[in-house]
XYZ file of C-alpha atoms in Angstrom:
549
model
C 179.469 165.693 25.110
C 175.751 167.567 25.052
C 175.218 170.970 25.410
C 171.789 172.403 25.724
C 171.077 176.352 25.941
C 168.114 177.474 27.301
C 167.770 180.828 25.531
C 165.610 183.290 28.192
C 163.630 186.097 26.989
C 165.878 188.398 28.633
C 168.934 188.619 26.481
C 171.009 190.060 29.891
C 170.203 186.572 31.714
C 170.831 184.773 28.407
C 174.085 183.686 26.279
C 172.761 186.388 23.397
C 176.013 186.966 21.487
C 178.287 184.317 23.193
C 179.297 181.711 21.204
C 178.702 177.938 21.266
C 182.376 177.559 22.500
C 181.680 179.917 24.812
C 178.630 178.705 25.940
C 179.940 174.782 26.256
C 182.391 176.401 28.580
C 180.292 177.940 31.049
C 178.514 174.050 31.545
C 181.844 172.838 32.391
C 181.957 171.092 28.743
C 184.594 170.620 27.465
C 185.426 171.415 23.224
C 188.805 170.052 21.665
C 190.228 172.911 20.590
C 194.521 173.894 19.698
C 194.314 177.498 17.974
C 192.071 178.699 21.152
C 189.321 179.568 19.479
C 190.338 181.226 16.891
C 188.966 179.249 14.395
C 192.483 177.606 12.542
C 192.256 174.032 13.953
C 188.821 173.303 12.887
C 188.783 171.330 15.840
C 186.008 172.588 17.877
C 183.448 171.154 15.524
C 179.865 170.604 17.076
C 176.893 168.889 15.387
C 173.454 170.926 16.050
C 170.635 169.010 16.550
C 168.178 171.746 17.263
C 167.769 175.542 17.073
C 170.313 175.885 13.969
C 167.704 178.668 12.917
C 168.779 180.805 16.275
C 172.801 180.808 15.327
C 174.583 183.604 13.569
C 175.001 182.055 8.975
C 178.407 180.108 8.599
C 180.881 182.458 7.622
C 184.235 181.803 5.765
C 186.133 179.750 8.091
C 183.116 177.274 8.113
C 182.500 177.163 4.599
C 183.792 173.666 4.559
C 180.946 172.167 6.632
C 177.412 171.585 5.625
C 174.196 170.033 7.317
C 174.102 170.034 11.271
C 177.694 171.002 11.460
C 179.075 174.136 13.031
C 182.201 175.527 14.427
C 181.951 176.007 18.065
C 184.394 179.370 18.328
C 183.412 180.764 15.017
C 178.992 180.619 15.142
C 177.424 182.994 17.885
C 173.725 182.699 19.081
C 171.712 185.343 17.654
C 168.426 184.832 19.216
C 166.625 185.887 22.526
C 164.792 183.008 23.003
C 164.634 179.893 22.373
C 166.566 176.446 22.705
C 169.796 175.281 20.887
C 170.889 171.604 21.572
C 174.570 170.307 20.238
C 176.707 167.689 21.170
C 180.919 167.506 20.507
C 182.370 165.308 18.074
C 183.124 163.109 21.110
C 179.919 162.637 22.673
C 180.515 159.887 25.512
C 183.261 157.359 26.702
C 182.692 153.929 23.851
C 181.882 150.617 24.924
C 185.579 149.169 23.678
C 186.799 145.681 24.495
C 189.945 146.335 26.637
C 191.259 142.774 25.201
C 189.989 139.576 23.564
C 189.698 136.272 25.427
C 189.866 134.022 22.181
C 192.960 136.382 20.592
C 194.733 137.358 24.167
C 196.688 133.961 24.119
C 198.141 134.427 20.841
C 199.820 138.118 22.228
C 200.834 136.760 25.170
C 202.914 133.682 23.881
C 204.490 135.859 21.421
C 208.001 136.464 22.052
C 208.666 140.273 22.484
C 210.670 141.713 19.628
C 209.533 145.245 18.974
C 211.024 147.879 16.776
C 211.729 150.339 20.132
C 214.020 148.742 22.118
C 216.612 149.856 25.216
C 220.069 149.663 25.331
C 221.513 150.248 29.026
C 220.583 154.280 28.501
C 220.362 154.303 25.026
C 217.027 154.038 23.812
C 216.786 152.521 19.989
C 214.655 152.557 16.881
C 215.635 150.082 14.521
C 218.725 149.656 16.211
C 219.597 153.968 15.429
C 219.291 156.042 19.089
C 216.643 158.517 19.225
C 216.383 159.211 22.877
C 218.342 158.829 26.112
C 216.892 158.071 29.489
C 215.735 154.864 32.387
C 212.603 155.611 31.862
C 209.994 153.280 30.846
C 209.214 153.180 26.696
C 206.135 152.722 25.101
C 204.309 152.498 21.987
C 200.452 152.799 20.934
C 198.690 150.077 18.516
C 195.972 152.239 17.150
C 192.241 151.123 15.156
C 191.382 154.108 13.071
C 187.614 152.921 11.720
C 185.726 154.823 9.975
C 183.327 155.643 12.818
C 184.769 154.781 16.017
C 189.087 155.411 16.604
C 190.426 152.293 19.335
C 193.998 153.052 20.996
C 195.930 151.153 23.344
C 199.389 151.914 25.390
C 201.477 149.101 25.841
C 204.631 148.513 27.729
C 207.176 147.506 24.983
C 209.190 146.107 27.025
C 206.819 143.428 28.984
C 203.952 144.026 26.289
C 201.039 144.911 29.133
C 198.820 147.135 28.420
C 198.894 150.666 30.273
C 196.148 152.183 29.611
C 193.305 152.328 26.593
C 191.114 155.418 24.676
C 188.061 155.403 22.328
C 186.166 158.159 20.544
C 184.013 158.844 17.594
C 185.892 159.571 14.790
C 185.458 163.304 14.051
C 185.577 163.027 10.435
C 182.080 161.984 10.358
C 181.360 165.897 9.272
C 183.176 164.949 5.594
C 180.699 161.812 5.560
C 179.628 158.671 7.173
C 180.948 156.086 5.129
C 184.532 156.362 2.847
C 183.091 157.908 -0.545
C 181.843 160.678 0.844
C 185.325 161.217 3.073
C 187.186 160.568 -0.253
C 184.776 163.085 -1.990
C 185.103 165.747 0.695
C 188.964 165.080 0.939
C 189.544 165.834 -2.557
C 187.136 169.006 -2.900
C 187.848 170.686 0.183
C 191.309 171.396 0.232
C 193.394 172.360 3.124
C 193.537 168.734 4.704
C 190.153 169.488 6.449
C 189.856 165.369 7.702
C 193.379 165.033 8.634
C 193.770 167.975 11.282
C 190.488 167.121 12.492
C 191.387 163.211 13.342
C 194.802 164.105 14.663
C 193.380 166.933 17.069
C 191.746 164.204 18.173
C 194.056 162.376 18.131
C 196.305 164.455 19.844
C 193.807 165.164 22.771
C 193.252 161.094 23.390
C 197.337 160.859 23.968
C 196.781 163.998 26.361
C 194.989 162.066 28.752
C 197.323 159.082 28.853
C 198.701 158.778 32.101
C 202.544 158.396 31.656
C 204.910 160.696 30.259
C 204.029 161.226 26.642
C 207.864 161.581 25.761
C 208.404 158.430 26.247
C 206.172 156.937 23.180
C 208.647 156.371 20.971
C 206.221 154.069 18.116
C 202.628 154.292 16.846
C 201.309 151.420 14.795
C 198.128 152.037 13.050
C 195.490 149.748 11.738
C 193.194 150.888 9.047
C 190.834 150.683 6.184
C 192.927 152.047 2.741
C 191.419 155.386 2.994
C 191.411 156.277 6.551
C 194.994 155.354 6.575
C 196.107 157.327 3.969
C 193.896 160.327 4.951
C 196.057 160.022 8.886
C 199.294 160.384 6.596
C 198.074 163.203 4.298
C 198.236 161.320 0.956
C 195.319 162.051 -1.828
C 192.664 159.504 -1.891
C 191.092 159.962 -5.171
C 192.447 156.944 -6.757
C 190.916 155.161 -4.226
C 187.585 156.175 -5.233
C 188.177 155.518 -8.540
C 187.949 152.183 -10.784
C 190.411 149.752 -9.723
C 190.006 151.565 -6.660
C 194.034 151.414 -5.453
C 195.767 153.628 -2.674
C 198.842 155.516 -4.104
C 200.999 153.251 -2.074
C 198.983 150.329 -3.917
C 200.014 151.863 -7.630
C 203.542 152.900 -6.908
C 204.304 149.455 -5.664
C 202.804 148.020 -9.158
C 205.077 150.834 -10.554
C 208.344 148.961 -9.112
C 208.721 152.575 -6.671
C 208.322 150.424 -3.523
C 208.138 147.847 -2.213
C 205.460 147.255 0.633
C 202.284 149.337 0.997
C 203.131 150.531 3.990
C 203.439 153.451 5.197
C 206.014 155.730 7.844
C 206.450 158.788 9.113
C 207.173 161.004 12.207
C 205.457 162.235 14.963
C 206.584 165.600 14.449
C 204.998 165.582 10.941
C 202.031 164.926 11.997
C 202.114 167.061 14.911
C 201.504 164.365 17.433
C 202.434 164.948 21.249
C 204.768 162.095 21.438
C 208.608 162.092 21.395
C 209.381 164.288 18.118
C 211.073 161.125 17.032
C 208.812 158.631 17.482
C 207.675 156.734 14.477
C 203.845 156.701 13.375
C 203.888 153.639 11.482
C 200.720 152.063 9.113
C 200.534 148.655 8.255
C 200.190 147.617 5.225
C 196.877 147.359 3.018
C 195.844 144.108 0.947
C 194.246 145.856 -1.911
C 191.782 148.332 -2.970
C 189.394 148.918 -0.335
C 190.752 145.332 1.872
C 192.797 147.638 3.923
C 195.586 147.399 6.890
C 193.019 146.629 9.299
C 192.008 143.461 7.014
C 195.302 142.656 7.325
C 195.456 143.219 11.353
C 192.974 140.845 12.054
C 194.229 138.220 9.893
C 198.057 138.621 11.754
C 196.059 138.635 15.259
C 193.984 135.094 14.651
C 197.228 133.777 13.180
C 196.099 132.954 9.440
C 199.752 132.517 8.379
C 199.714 129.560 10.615
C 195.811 127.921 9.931
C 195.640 124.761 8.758
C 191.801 124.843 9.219
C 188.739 126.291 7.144
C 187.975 129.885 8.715
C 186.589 132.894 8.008
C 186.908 135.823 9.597
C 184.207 138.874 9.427
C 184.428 142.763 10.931
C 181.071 144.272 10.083
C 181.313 147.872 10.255
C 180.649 150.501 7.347
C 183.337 149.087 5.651
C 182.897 145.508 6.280
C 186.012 143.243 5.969
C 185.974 139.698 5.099
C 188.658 137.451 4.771
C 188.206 133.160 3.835
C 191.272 130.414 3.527
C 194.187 129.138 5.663
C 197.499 129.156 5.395
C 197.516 127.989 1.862
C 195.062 130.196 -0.240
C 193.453 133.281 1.426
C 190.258 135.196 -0.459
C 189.514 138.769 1.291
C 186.738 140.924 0.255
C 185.487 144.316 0.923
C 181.601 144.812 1.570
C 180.360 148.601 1.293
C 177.875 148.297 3.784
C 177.936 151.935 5.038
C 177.115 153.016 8.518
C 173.360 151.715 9.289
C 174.767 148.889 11.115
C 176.874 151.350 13.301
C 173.727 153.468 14.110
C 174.187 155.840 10.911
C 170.982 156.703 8.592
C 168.811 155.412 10.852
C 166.140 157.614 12.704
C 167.561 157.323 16.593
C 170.567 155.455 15.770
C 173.572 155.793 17.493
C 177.430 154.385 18.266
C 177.428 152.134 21.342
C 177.413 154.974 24.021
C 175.774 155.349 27.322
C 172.551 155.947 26.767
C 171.941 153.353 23.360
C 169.477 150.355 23.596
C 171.748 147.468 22.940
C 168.862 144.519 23.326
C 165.340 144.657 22.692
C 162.401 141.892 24.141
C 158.921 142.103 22.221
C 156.157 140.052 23.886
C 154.952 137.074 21.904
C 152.664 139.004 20.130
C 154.984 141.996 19.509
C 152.444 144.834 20.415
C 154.541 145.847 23.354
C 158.212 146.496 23.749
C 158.527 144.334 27.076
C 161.836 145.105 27.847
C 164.989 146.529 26.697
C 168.531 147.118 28.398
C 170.575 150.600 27.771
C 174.160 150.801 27.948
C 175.378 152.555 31.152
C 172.076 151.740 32.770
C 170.515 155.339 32.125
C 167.219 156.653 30.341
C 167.792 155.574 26.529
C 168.200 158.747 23.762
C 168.534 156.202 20.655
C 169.745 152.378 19.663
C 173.101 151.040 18.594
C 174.223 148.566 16.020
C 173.266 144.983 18.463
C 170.220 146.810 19.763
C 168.952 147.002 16.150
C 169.991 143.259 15.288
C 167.877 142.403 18.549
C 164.535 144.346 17.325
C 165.056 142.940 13.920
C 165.121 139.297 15.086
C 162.474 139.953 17.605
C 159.852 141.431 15.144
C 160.550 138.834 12.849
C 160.138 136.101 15.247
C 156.773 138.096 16.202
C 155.492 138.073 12.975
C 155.308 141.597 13.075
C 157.747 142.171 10.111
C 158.031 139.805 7.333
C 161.316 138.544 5.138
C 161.025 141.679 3.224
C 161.252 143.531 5.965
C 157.764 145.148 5.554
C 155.614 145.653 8.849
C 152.230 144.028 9.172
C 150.384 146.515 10.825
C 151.569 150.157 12.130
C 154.309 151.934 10.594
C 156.406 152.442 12.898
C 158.169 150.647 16.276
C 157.726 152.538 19.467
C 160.438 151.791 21.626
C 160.851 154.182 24.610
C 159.331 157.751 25.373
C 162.829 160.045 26.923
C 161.750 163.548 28.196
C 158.476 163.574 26.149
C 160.882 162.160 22.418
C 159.299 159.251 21.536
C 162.256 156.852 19.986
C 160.922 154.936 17.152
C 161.699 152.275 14.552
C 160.505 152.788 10.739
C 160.091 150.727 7.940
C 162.608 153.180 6.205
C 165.700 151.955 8.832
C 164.564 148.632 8.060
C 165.081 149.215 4.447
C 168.581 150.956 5.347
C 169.467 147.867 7.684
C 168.377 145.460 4.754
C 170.966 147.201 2.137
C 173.979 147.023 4.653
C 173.031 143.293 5.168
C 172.579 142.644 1.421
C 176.418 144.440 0.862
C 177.540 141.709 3.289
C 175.922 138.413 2.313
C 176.611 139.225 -0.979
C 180.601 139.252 -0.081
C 180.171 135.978 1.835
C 178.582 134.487 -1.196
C 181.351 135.727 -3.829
C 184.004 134.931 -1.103
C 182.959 131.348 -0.799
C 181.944 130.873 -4.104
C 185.917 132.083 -5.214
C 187.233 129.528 -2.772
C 184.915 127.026 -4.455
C 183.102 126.004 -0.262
C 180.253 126.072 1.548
C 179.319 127.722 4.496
C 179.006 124.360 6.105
C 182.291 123.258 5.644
C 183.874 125.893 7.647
C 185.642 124.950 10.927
C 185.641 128.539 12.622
C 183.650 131.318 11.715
C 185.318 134.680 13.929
C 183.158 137.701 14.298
C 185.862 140.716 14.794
C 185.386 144.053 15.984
C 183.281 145.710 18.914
C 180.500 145.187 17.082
C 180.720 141.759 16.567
C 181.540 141.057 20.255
C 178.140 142.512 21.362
C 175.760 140.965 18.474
C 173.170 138.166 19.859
C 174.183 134.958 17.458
C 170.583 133.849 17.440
C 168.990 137.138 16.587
C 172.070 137.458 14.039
C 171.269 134.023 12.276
C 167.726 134.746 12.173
C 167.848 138.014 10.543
C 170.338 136.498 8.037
C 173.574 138.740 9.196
C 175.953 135.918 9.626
C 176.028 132.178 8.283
C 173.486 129.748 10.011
C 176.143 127.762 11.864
C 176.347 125.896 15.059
C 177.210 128.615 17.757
C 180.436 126.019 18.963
C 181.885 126.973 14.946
C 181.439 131.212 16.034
C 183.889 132.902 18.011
C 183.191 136.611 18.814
C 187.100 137.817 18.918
C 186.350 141.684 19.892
C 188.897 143.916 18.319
C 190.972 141.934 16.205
C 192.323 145.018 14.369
C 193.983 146.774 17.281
C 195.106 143.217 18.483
C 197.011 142.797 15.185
C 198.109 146.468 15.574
C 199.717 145.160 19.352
C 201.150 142.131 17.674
C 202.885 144.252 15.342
C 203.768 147.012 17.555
C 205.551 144.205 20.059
C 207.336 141.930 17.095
C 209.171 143.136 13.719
C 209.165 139.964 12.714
C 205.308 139.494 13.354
C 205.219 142.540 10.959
C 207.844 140.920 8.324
C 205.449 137.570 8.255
C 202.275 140.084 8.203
C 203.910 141.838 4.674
C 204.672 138.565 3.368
C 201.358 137.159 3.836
C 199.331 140.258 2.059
C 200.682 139.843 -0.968
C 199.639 136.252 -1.024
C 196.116 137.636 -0.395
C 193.567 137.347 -3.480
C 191.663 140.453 -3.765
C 188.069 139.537 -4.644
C 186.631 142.261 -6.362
C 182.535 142.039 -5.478
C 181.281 144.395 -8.099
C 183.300 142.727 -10.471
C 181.312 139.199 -10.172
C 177.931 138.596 -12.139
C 176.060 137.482 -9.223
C 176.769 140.343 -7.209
C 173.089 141.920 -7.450
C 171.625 139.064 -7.499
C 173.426 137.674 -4.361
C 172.490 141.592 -2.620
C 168.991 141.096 -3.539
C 168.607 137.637 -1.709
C 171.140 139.286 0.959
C 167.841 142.374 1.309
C 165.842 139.552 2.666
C 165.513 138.811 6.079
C 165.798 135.103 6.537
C 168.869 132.747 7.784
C 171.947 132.471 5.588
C 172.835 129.232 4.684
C 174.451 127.115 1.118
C 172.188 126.486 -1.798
C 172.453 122.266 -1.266
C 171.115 122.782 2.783
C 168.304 125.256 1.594
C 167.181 122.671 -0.430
């Protein structure tokens, strides 16, 4: 949420000496906080877009933040005048996809098996009794991205779902992409990234509306690091050549024998029933992660007899090719540009982002553009950015290179006198995620020895995906030039895996089975890889070698 301070020149009419916390409060805004403001939970984090100079220095309980970020209870304003603007960690409600058209059928034939289950007053994990009671039991199937966190309560014992919550993940102060949260988690110590995310965490399952003590399961969907960051375990290794989880190397090591990880909800602190189990699914290797995995258990690859791919572009962009007989998955570093990170006004899809942008046909004027929640626009989103992208090129106003032909920058909308612009420099950040990910489609394929062409059913997972313009997206060379009948946009496959698993242990046996018939394909490890980025830089429709030709 924002919070602007007008400073007045009167430091009696002014919030002189209050702090931010303090200040948010008196706006009615509210800050996450569970050590009330005393500066232990590290919760109450706020990122400062203007008037840093007029706040008290960091002092010791904020030495591990840098940049824009500040601690809301512990920095003060010191000035008289002037204006400080901030916003919380969770700045708006997301644009989430409640459920998926294409995927919904597949949850709601399967036959409901979960782990939690009720006998006359006897309520049962595993078949063991942790609870007594009539009331109803539930359990969460949870998306932990690396930018945006997806949950949904479901009914385990009809599978509906309650009730559903989205926010920014608040780690985004360790980093915006998993490198720099693997960095940060191993210098700072102190578990810095996990308390934040499960404050979070802890204040989304607030605001459920059913009795809290009655979640009795979590089931969590995630990359490889922001899994094992949610269940405290060190992430070096996975920064580091071959790139493995711990769970990953003691499995090679004959100490276990799944990936996946358990615990309680009373280790991690979680306002659940004490006994409730937080549960993460397991990863595929290296960086392919359990929400790889997710999405291929919720388009049933176990079961394809067909050619399909499926994608997730996000900063960590998953890819996974095959059937039921031979599966290749792939990892793309893309980091956040597609997810409205390093660019100038980008932004997450919350009220307030340009989502679609119309040039006239000579692309000197922005003609018209739509905003999410229908209000004034303060920045543009991942699909807003495809749409300008596709529209300047089919302009002429940018070229394959992604160099403009005349001015230097886009004007897109003027908000309370802030001009929001496009620069050749997001362009170039735009063309480097797009590169990561074309050059992953290209190994994939390449390793399963096919062509783009001879794919049945290309899906396009994740919130992301659901929103992007296919023609704007084939132009600009994001996705393969296909007919749009071979494209599904899916939504959220990873938290509909997560469901599927939460409501069927043996959806969750066939999932374990099936990752360890996965083939890891290792991009940085191929000798086309920069070569297959550099093409992937351009901005021009992806398509095999023999069609190009």
């Amino acid at each position: 949420m924002p919070i602007h301070l007008h400073i007045n020149e009167t430091p009696a009419d002014g919030p002189l000496g209050a702090s931010l916390f303090e200040a948010a409060e008196s706006i009615g805004v509210r800050v996450p906080t569970s050590c009330r403001k005393s500066g232990k939970c590290k919760e109450c984090l706020v990122e400062v877009s203007e008037g840093m100079e007029l706040l008290t220095p960091r002092g010791e309980e904020e030495a591990h933040l840098k940049d824009a970020f500040r601690l809301s209870c512990r920095c003060r304003v010191a000035a008289e005048s002037g204006v400080v603007r901030c916003h919380t960690m969770r700045r708006g409600q997301m644009r989430i996809e409640s459920h998926s058209v294409e995927l919904l059928g597949n949850r709601e034939r399967l036959p409901l098996n979960p782990a939690v289950t009720r006998d006359g007053h006897r309520v049962l994990l595993d078949g063991e009794q942790i609870d007594s009671g009539e009331g109803p039991i539930y359990g969460i199937a949870m998306d932990l991205g690396t930018t945006t966190v997806v949950l949904r309560l479901i009914d385990l014992e009809n599978g509906k779902v309650v009730a559903d919550a989205s926010f920014e993940n608040p780690q985004r102060f360790g980093g915006s992409d998993v490198m720099s949260r693997i960095q940060y988690d191993t210098e700072q110590k102190g578990r810095v990234l996990q308390r934040a995310l499960l404050g979070y965490l802890s204040h989304a399952i607030e605001e459920f509306p059913v009795d809290r003590q009655r979640i009795y399961e979590v089931v969590v969907a995630a990359n490889s690091t922001m899994r094992d960051i949610l269940f405290g375990l060190d992430v070096y290794s996975i920064g580091q050549n071959p790139y493995q989880s711990l769970s990953e190397i003691e499995m090679a090591q004959g100490k276990r024998s799944s990936t996946s990880l358990s615990t309680t909800a009373k280790q991690l602190r979680l306002p659940i029933h004490p006994k409730a189990r937080v549960h993460g699914l397991p990863i595929v290797s290296g960086h392919v992660g359990a929400d790889a995995a997710a999405c291929m258990l919720a388009v049933d690859f176990a079961n394809e007899k067909r050619a399909v791919a499926l994608m997730d572009i996000g900063t960590n962009t998953e890819l996974i090719v095959g059937n039921r007989g031979r599966l290749i998955a792939a990892s793309c570093p893309a980091g956040p540009a597609f997810e409205g990170g390093a660019i100038r006004f980008g932004m997450p899809g919350l009220p307030g982002a340009i989502e679609k942008v119309r040039l006239d046909d000579f692309g000197d004027e922005v003609e018209s553009y739509s905003v999410i929640g229908d209000g004034e626009p303060v920045g543009i989103c991942g699909s807003g950015l495809i749409s300008l992208l596709s529209e300047l090129l089919r302009t002429e106003k940018m070229n394959a290179l992604g160099r403009f032909e005349d001015e230097p920058e886009i004007a897109l909308a003027e908000t309370d006198g802030e001009r929001i612009v496009f620069t050749e420099g997001d362009v170039n950040e735009l063309a480097q995620a797009k590169g990561a990910n074309v050059a992953g489609l290209r190994i994939a394929f390449k390793e399963l020895g096919i062509r783009f062409e001879d794919l049945d059913m290309f899906y396009l997972a994740g919130g992301f995906g659901r929103h992007l313009d296919l023609e704007a997206s084939k132009r600009i060379g994001l996705i393969p030039n296909l007919p749009d009948e071979r494209i599904a946009q899916v939504g959220n496959a990873a938290v509909e895996g997560a469901c599927i698993a939460l409501l069927s242990v043996d959806k969750r046996a066939e999932l374990e089975a099936m990752v360890k018939r996965v083939r890891h394909c290792r991009l940085e490890a191929d000798a086309g890889f920069f070569d297959f980025f550099v093409e992937g830089c351009q901005f021009k429709p992806v398509q095999s070698e023999e069609a190009m030709c």
